Amino acid sequence: MSAELASPIQREFNPWLAAEARFDEAAERLGLDEGICKILRTPARELTVHIPVQLDDGRLEIFTGYRVQHSIARGPGKGGIRFAPDVTLDEVRALAAWMTWKCAVVNIPFGGAKGGVVCDPAVLSDGELERITRRYTAELVEFIGPESDVPAPDMNTNAQTMAWIMDTYSMHKRHTETAVVTGKPLDLGGSRGRPEATGRGCMIVTWEALRKLGINPSNTNVVIQGFGNVGGMAARLMSRAGMRIVAIIEYDGAIYNPHGLDVDAVARHRRETGSILDFPEAENMDRDEALLLECHVLLPAAKENVITSQNADKIRAQIICEGANGPTTALADKILEERGIFVIPDILANAGGVTVSYFEWVQDRQGFFWNAQLVNGRLEEIMVNAFRDVVGYAEKHKVNNRIAAYMLAMDRVAFAVKLRGIYA
Ligand code: GLU
């Protein structure tokens, strides 16, 4: 999409422009020089592939895939691969940049990358998905690797997808290379704690935010949007930690119980009926209305552009913990800031996933695996430190948490770029 020609709403929802808006503000506050800014804003490498894949009915279809390495200044590119019918290069670019900042916020030695394949997993068989994944990986063999760029799961991809990528890459290299991707099954070099890591990270930073605002976590109402890997895990872990999950919002509607939902029972109900709706111990609710419920914590853990200039003034949460990437638009940021809502920005809130990906990569390279206690303990240490770094930075520089997270991250990446110097 041409950013210049877009309507105001398209501009607000364009993920690349959203990332740019935050980047520009943080760069100005940091007083970054123009040359460094140019480097930090430009993706280092972008690859587009058009891959032929045979469908189950014998037809040949061409699928388009992307992989963008935004920065490798602090280490190999790192970031997920998403499968969705509406993936665009702009979106993958923005998400790759977000990964650079995310890895820098939690201070792990990676740059940022992201991939996507334009396809609709809902209408593809497992065999078709496997063939798409393998052919896409084959096109990327020279581009990815444990030392250069390490993919992971993202929207509509999972541990099985990673196993196919690992196998395809290894077949080309003629030896097994587990460290080429993270988020793999446990038996193929995956890490303990990886599936729940993003949700656990959300729980840890929410806990810190509650303490910071003087709210007792065991007397806390939480509204969660999205009941997938991130939202579902966060719901389970938060409710185990004593928080009350009063509403869960999915694409087909929401359920609400002011006394708290039994999260495991909701998961069972969805498995049996295919939907969270009509859960016996809750009332059904309109999903847009549920987003505006009064609560201590709102956790958007589904998709981009959920909190926008259209609804930010009506949100009644004290804390927003961004489990998803980019759930709040740049215009909404301003409104939330004016209203004093404490936002835990995505590049901090959902960094638990990539942090345990880092642990997985380390374990694969050492061939020595940690127990769950070690993984979770180290995750907690990193998330708590990053939370305190960001909030401390926000207070010191009198900016909101998101801009503080960007400033902190960009400062770290800029420092690496300067130390390395420019190769000519
Ligand atoms: N896709 C996840 C994210 O957006 C995880 C990335 C990773 O583990 O590399 O953070």
Coordinates of C-alpha atoms and ligand atoms in Angstrom, one line a residue:
M1 CA 0.0 0.0 0.0
S2 CA 1.2 3.5 -0.8
A3 CA 1.4 5.3 2.6
E4 CA 1.0 8.7 0.9
L5 CA -2.3 7.8 -0.8
A6 CA -3.9 6.1 2.2
S7 CA -7.0 7.4 4.0
P8 CA -6.6 8.6 7.6
I9 CA -8.0 5.3 8.9
Q10 CA -5.7 3.2 6.7
R11 CA -2.8 5.4 7.9
E12 CA -3.8 4.8 11.5
F13 CA -4.0 1.0 10.9
N14 CA -0.8 0.7 8.8
P15 CA 1.7 -1.1 11.0
W16 CA 4.7 0.3 9.4
L17 CA 3.5 3.9 9.9
A18 CA 2.5 3.0 13.5
A19 CA 6.1 1.8 14.2
E20 CA 7.5 4.9 12.4
A21 CA 5.4 7.3 14.5
R22 CA 6.9 5.8 17.8
F23 CA 10.3 5.6 16.2
D24 CA 10.3 9.3 15.3
E25 CA 9.2 10.5 18.7
A26 CA 11.8 8.3 20.5
A27 CA 14.6 9.4 18.1
E28 CA 13.8 13.0 18.7
R29 CA 13.8 12.6 22.4
L30 CA 17.1 10.7 22.3
G31 CA 18.6 13.3 20.0
L32 CA 19.8 10.6 17.7
D33 CA 21.9 11.8 14.8
E34 CA 20.4 11.7 11.3
G35 CA 22.7 9.0 10.0
I36 CA 22.1 6.6 12.8
C37 CA 18.4 7.2 12.4
K38 CA 18.6 6.3 8.8
I39 CA 20.3 3.0 9.7
L40 CA 17.8 2.2 12.5
R41 CA 14.7 2.9 10.4
T42 CA 15.8 0.9 7.3
P43 CA 15.4 -2.9 7.2
A44 CA 18.8 -4.4 6.4
R45 CA 17.5 -7.2 4.1
E46 CA 14.2 -8.1 2.6
L47 CA 13.4 -11.2 0.7
T48 CA 10.2 -11.9 -1.3
V49 CA 9.6 -15.4 -2.7
H50 CA 6.9 -16.8 -4.9
I51 CA 6.6 -20.5 -4.3
P52 CA 4.8 -23.1 -6.4
V53 CA 3.0 -25.7 -4.2
Q54 CA 0.8 -28.6 -5.3
L55 CA -2.6 -28.7 -3.6
D56 CA -4.3 -31.9 -2.5
D57 CA -6.6 -31.8 -5.6
G58 CA -3.6 -31.7 -7.9
R59 CA -3.8 -28.0 -8.8
L60 CA -0.6 -25.9 -8.6
E61 CA -0.8 -22.7 -6.7
I62 CA 1.7 -19.9 -6.2
F63 CA 2.1 -18.6 -2.7
T64 CA 4.0 -15.4 -1.8
G65 CA 6.3 -15.4 1.2
Y66 CA 8.5 -12.8 2.9
R67 CA 11.4 -12.7 5.3
V68 CA 12.7 -9.3 6.5
Q69 CA 15.8 -8.9 8.6
H70 CA 15.4 -5.4 10.1
S71 CA 18.7 -5.4 12.1
I72 CA 21.5 -7.7 12.9
A73 CA 23.5 -5.1 14.8
R74 CA 23.2 -6.9 18.2
G75 CA 23.2 -10.5 16.9
P76 CA 21.3 -12.8 14.5
G77 CA 17.9 -11.7 13.2
K78 CA 15.1 -13.2 15.4
G79 CA 11.4 -13.3 14.9
G80 CA 8.4 -15.4 14.0
I81 CA 6.8 -16.5 10.8
R82 CA 3.1 -15.9 10.3
F83 CA 0.7 -17.5 7.9
A84 CA -2.4 -15.4 7.1
P85 CA -4.3 -14.4 4.0
D86 CA -3.7 -10.7 4.5
V87 CA 0.0 -10.6 5.3
T88 CA 1.8 -7.7 3.5
L89 CA 5.4 -6.7 3.2
D90 CA 4.6 -3.5 5.1
E91 CA 3.3 -5.6 8.0
V92 CA 6.3 -8.0 8.0
R93 CA 8.6 -5.0 7.9
A94 CA 7.0 -3.4 10.9
L95 CA 7.0 -6.6 12.8
A96 CA 10.7 -7.2 12.0
A97 CA 11.5 -3.7 13.4
W98 CA 9.4 -4.4 16.5
M99 CA 11.5 -7.6 17.0
T100 CA 14.7 -5.5 17.0
W101 CA 13.3 -3.2 19.7
K102 CA 11.8 -6.1 21.6
C103 CA 15.0 -8.0 21.8
A104 CA 16.9 -4.9 22.8
V105 CA 14.3 -4.0 25.5
V106 CA 14.9 -7.4 27.2
N107 CA 18.6 -7.1 26.4
I108 CA 19.1 -10.4 24.6
P109 CA 21.8 -10.7 21.9
F110 CA 19.6 -10.7 18.8
G111 CA 18.6 -8.3 16.1
G112 CA 15.1 -8.4 14.7
A113 CA 13.4 -10.2 11.8
K114 CA 10.0 -11.5 10.7
G115 CA 8.5 -13.7 8.0
G116 CA 5.1 -14.3 6.5
V117 CA 3.4 -16.4 4.0
V118 CA 0.2 -15.2 2.3
C119 CA -2.1 -18.2 2.7
D120 CA -5.3 -19.1 4.6
P121 CA -4.5 -21.9 7.0
A122 CA -8.2 -22.4 7.7
V123 CA -8.7 -23.8 4.2
L124 CA -5.4 -25.7 3.8
S125 CA -4.8 -29.3 4.8
D126 CA -1.9 -30.4 7.0
G127 CA -0.2 -31.8 3.9
E128 CA -0.6 -28.5 2.0
L129 CA 0.7 -26.5 5.0
E130 CA 3.7 -28.8 5.2
R131 CA 4.5 -28.4 1.5
I132 CA 4.2 -24.6 1.7
T133 CA 6.4 -24.5 4.8
R134 CA 9.1 -26.7 3.3
R135 CA 9.2 -24.9 0.0
Y136 CA 9.3 -21.5 1.7
T137 CA 12.1 -22.8 3.9
A138 CA 14.0 -24.1 0.9
E139 CA 13.9 -20.6 -0.6
L140 CA 15.2 -19.2 2.6
V141 CA 18.1 -21.7 3.2
E142 CA 20.8 -19.1 2.4
F143 CA 19.0 -16.4 4.4
I144 CA 18.4 -18.1 7.7
G145 CA 20.6 -20.0 10.1
P146 CA 21.6 -20.2 13.8
E147 CA 24.2 -17.4 13.2
S148 CA 22.2 -15.3 10.8
D149 CA 18.5 -15.4 11.4
V150 CA 16.4 -17.6 13.6
P151 CA 12.7 -17.9 12.9
A152 CA 10.0 -18.9 15.5
P153 CA 6.2 -19.4 15.5
D154 CA 3.8 -16.5 15.2
M155 CA 0.2 -16.2 14.1
N156 CA -1.1 -19.5 12.7
T157 CA 2.3 -21.3 12.9
N158 CA 3.3 -23.6 15.8
A159 CA 5.8 -26.2 17.0
Q160 CA 4.9 -28.6 14.1
T161 CA 5.7 -25.8 11.6
M162 CA 9.0 -25.3 13.3
A163 CA 9.8 -29.0 13.1
W164 CA 9.2 -28.9 9.3
I165 CA 11.5 -25.8 9.0
M166 CA 14.2 -27.5 11.1
D167 CA 14.0 -30.7 9.1
T168 CA 14.0 -28.9 5.7
Y169 CA 17.0 -26.7 6.6
S170 CA 18.8 -29.7 8.1
M171 CA 18.2 -31.8 4.9
H172 CA 19.9 -29.0 2.8
K173 CA 22.8 -28.7 5.2
R174 CA 23.2 -32.5 5.5
H175 CA 23.3 -32.4 9.3
T176 CA 20.7 -31.8 12.0
E177 CA 20.7 -28.1 12.9
T178 CA 18.2 -27.6 15.8
A179 CA 19.3 -24.0 16.5
V180 CA 18.0 -22.7 13.2
V181 CA 14.5 -22.2 14.7
T182 CA 13.0 -21.9 18.1
G183 CA 9.5 -22.9 19.4
K184 CA 10.2 -26.5 18.4
P185 CA 8.6 -29.5 20.0
L186 CA 10.4 -30.5 23.2
D187 CA 11.7 -33.7 21.7
L188 CA 13.4 -31.9 18.8
G189 CA 15.4 -29.4 20.8
G190 CA 12.6 -27.3 22.1
S191 CA 12.8 -25.6 25.5
R192 CA 10.7 -26.3 28.5
G193 CA 8.5 -23.3 29.2
R194 CA 8.5 -22.0 25.6
P195 CA 4.8 -22.6 24.9
E196 CA 3.6 -20.6 27.9
A197 CA 6.5 -18.1 27.9
T198 CA 4.7 -15.2 26.3
G199 CA 1.7 -15.6 28.6
R200 CA 4.0 -16.0 31.6
G201 CA 5.9 -12.8 30.6
C202 CA 2.6 -10.9 30.4
M203 CA 1.7 -12.2 33.9
I204 CA 5.0 -11.2 35.3
V205 CA 4.9 -7.6 34.0
T206 CA 1.3 -7.2 35.0
W207 CA 2.1 -8.3 38.5
E208 CA 4.9 -5.7 38.6
A209 CA 2.6 -3.0 37.3
L210 CA -0.1 -3.8 39.9
R211 CA 2.5 -3.5 42.6
K212 CA 3.7 -0.3 41.2
L213 CA 0.2 1.2 41.2
G214 CA -0.4 -0.2 44.7
I215 CA -3.2 -2.6 43.6
N216 CA -3.4 -5.9 45.4
P217 CA -3.0 -8.6 42.7
S218 CA -5.5 -10.9 44.4
N219 CA -8.2 -8.3 44.2
T220 CA -7.8 -7.7 40.5
N221 CA -10.3 -7.9 37.6
V222 CA -8.8 -8.8 34.3
V223 CA -10.4 -8.7 30.8
I224 CA -8.5 -10.7 28.2
Q225 CA -9.0 -10.4 24.5
G226 CA -7.9 -13.5 22.6
F227 CA -7.9 -17.0 24.1
G228 CA -5.1 -18.5 21.9
N229 CA -1.5 -19.3 22.9
V230 CA -0.8 -15.9 24.5
G231 CA -4.2 -15.0 26.0
G232 CA -5.1 -18.5 27.0
M233 CA -1.8 -19.1 28.8
A234 CA -1.9 -15.6 30.4
A235 CA -5.5 -16.3 31.6
R236 CA -4.5 -19.6 33.1
L237 CA -1.4 -18.3 34.8
M238 CA -3.0 -15.1 36.1
S239 CA -6.0 -16.9 37.5
R240 CA -3.6 -19.4 39.2
A241 CA -1.8 -16.4 40.7
G242 CA -5.1 -15.3 42.2
M243 CA -6.3 -12.7 39.7
R244 CA -9.9 -12.7 38.6
I245 CA -10.5 -13.2 34.9
V246 CA -13.9 -11.5 34.5
A247 CA -14.2 -11.5 30.7
I248 CA -12.7 -13.3 27.7
I249 CA -13.2 -11.9 24.3
E250 CA -12.9 -13.9 21.1
Y251 CA -13.6 -13.1 17.4
D252 CA -17.2 -14.4 17.7
G253 CA -18.1 -12.7 20.9
A254 CA -17.3 -12.4 24.6
I255 CA -18.2 -14.0 27.9
Y256 CA -18.5 -12.2 31.2
N257 CA -18.8 -13.2 34.9
P258 CA -18.0 -10.4 37.4
H259 CA -17.1 -13.1 40.0
G260 CA -14.4 -14.6 37.8
L261 CA -14.3 -17.3 35.1
D262 CA -13.0 -20.8 35.7
V263 CA -10.4 -20.6 32.9
D264 CA -9.8 -24.4 32.5
A265 CA -13.6 -24.9 32.3
V266 CA -13.8 -22.3 29.6
A267 CA -11.0 -24.0 27.6
R268 CA -12.9 -27.4 28.0
H269 CA -16.1 -25.8 26.9
R270 CA -14.4 -24.3 23.8
R271 CA -12.9 -27.7 23.0
E272 CA -16.3 -29.4 23.2
T273 CA -18.4 -26.7 21.4
G274 CA -15.9 -24.9 19.2
S275 CA -16.6 -21.5 20.9
I276 CA -16.3 -19.8 24.3
L277 CA -19.9 -18.5 23.9
D278 CA -22.7 -20.0 25.9
F279 CA -20.4 -21.0 28.7
P280 CA -22.9 -22.0 31.5
E281 CA -21.3 -19.9 34.2
A282 CA -21.1 -16.6 32.3
E283 CA -23.3 -14.3 30.2
N284 CA -22.6 -13.7 26.5
M285 CA -21.6 -10.2 25.6
D286 CA -20.8 -8.1 22.5
R287 CA -17.0 -8.2 21.9
D288 CA -16.7 -4.4 21.4
E289 CA -18.7 -3.8 24.6
A290 CA -16.5 -6.2 26.6
L291 CA -13.4 -4.3 25.6
L292 CA -14.9 -1.3 27.4
L293 CA -15.7 -3.1 30.7
E294 CA -14.4 -1.5 33.9
C295 CA -11.4 -3.5 35.1
H296 CA -7.9 -3.3 36.6
V297 CA -6.2 -5.0 33.7
L298 CA -7.1 -5.2 30.0
L299 CA -4.9 -7.7 28.1
P300 CA -5.3 -7.5 24.3
A301 CA -3.7 -10.7 23.1
A302 CA -5.2 -11.2 19.7
K303 CA -4.3 -8.9 16.9
E304 CA -3.2 -5.4 15.8
N305 CA -5.3 -2.2 15.9
V306 CA -7.8 -3.1 18.7
I307 CA -7.4 0.1 20.7
T308 CA -7.8 2.9 18.3
S309 CA -8.7 6.6 18.1
Q310 CA -12.4 5.4 18.0
N311 CA -12.5 3.6 21.4
A312 CA -9.4 4.7 23.4
D313 CA -11.5 7.4 25.2
K314 CA -14.0 4.7 26.4
I315 CA -11.5 2.1 27.7
R316 CA -12.0 1.8 31.5
A317 CA -8.9 -0.2 32.5
Q318 CA -6.2 1.0 34.8
I319 CA -3.5 -1.1 33.1
I320 CA -3.2 -2.3 29.5
C321 CA -0.8 -5.2 29.1
E322 CA -0.2 -5.6 25.3
G323 CA 0.1 -9.4 24.8
A324 CA -0.4 -9.0 21.0
N325 CA 2.0 -7.0 18.7
G326 CA 0.6 -3.6 17.9
P327 CA -2.8 -3.8 19.5
T328 CA -2.8 0.0 20.2
T329 CA -2.5 2.6 17.4
A330 CA -0.3 5.6 17.7
L331 CA -3.3 7.9 17.8
A332 CA -4.7 5.9 20.7
D333 CA -1.4 6.2 22.5
K334 CA -2.0 9.9 23.0
I335 CA -5.5 9.4 24.3
L336 CA -4.5 6.7 26.8
E337 CA -1.6 8.9 28.0
E338 CA -3.9 11.9 28.6
R339 CA -6.2 9.6 30.5
G340 CA -3.4 8.3 32.7
I341 CA -3.8 4.6 31.8
F342 CA -0.7 2.6 32.6
V343 CA 0.3 0.9 29.3
I344 CA 2.8 -2.0 29.3
P345 CA 3.9 -1.7 25.7
D346 CA 4.0 -4.8 23.4
I347 CA 7.8 -4.7 22.9
L348 CA 8.0 -5.3 26.7
A349 CA 4.8 -7.1 27.6
N350 CA 5.0 -9.9 25.1
A351 CA 8.8 -10.3 25.1
G352 CA 8.6 -13.4 27.3
G353 CA 8.3 -15.5 24.1
V354 CA 11.4 -14.4 22.4
T355 CA 13.3 -14.5 25.7
V356 CA 12.6 -18.2 26.1
S357 CA 13.4 -18.5 22.4
Y358 CA 16.8 -17.1 23.3
F359 CA 17.1 -19.8 26.0
E360 CA 16.1 -22.4 23.5
W361 CA 18.8 -21.3 21.1
V362 CA 21.4 -21.3 23.8
Q363 CA 20.4 -24.8 24.9
D364 CA 20.4 -26.1 21.3
R365 CA 23.9 -24.7 20.7
Q366 CA 25.2 -26.2 24.0
G367 CA 23.3 -29.5 23.6
F368 CA 22.4 -29.2 27.3
F369 CA 18.9 -28.7 28.4
W370 CA 17.5 -26.8 31.4
N371 CA 14.6 -27.8 33.7
A372 CA 11.4 -25.7 33.9
Q373 CA 12.4 -24.1 37.1
L374 CA 15.6 -22.7 35.6
V375 CA 13.8 -21.5 32.5
N376 CA 11.0 -19.8 34.4
G377 CA 13.3 -18.3 37.0
R378 CA 15.6 -16.7 34.3
L379 CA 12.6 -15.5 32.4
E380 CA 11.2 -13.8 35.5
E381 CA 14.6 -12.1 36.2
I382 CA 14.8 -10.8 32.7
M383 CA 11.2 -9.6 32.5
V384 CA 11.3 -7.9 35.9
N385 CA 14.6 -6.1 35.1
A386 CA 13.2 -5.0 31.7
F387 CA 10.0 -3.7 33.3
R388 CA 12.0 -1.7 35.9
D389 CA 14.4 -0.4 33.1
V390 CA 11.4 0.8 31.0
V391 CA 9.4 2.4 33.9
G392 CA 12.6 4.0 35.3
Y393 CA 13.4 5.4 31.9
A394 CA 9.9 6.8 31.5
E395 CA 10.0 8.5 34.9
K396 CA 13.5 9.9 34.3
H397 CA 12.7 11.3 30.8
K398 CA 9.0 12.1 31.5
V399 CA 7.7 10.1 28.6
N400 CA 5.1 7.4 28.5
N401 CA 6.1 3.7 28.9
R402 CA 6.0 3.0 25.1
I403 CA 8.2 5.8 24.2
A404 CA 10.5 4.9 27.1
A405 CA 10.7 1.3 25.8
Y406 CA 11.5 2.6 22.3
M407 CA 14.1 5.0 23.6
L408 CA 15.8 2.3 25.7
A409 CA 15.8 -0.1 22.8
M410 CA 17.0 2.3 20.2
D411 CA 19.7 3.6 22.4
R412 CA 21.0 0.1 22.9
V413 CA 20.9 -0.7 19.1
A414 CA 22.4 2.7 18.2
F415 CA 25.2 2.0 20.7
A416 CA 26.0 -1.3 19.0
V417 CA 25.9 0.3 15.6
K418 CA 28.4 3.0 16.7
L419 CA 30.7 0.6 18.4
R420 CA 30.8 -1.7 15.3
G421 CA 31.3 1.3 13.0
I422 CA 30.4 1.4 9.3
Y423 CA 32.0 -1.2 7.1
A424 CA 33.1 0.3 3.8
Ligands
GLU1 N1 6.5 -14.4 17.3 C1 6.9 -14.1 18.7 C2 7.0 -12.6 18.9 O1 6.4 -11.8 18.1 C3 8.1 -14.8 19.1 C4 9.4 -14.6 18.3 C5 10.5 -15.5 18.7 O2 10.4 -16.2 19.6 O3 11.5 -15.3 18.0 O4 7.6 -12.1 19.8

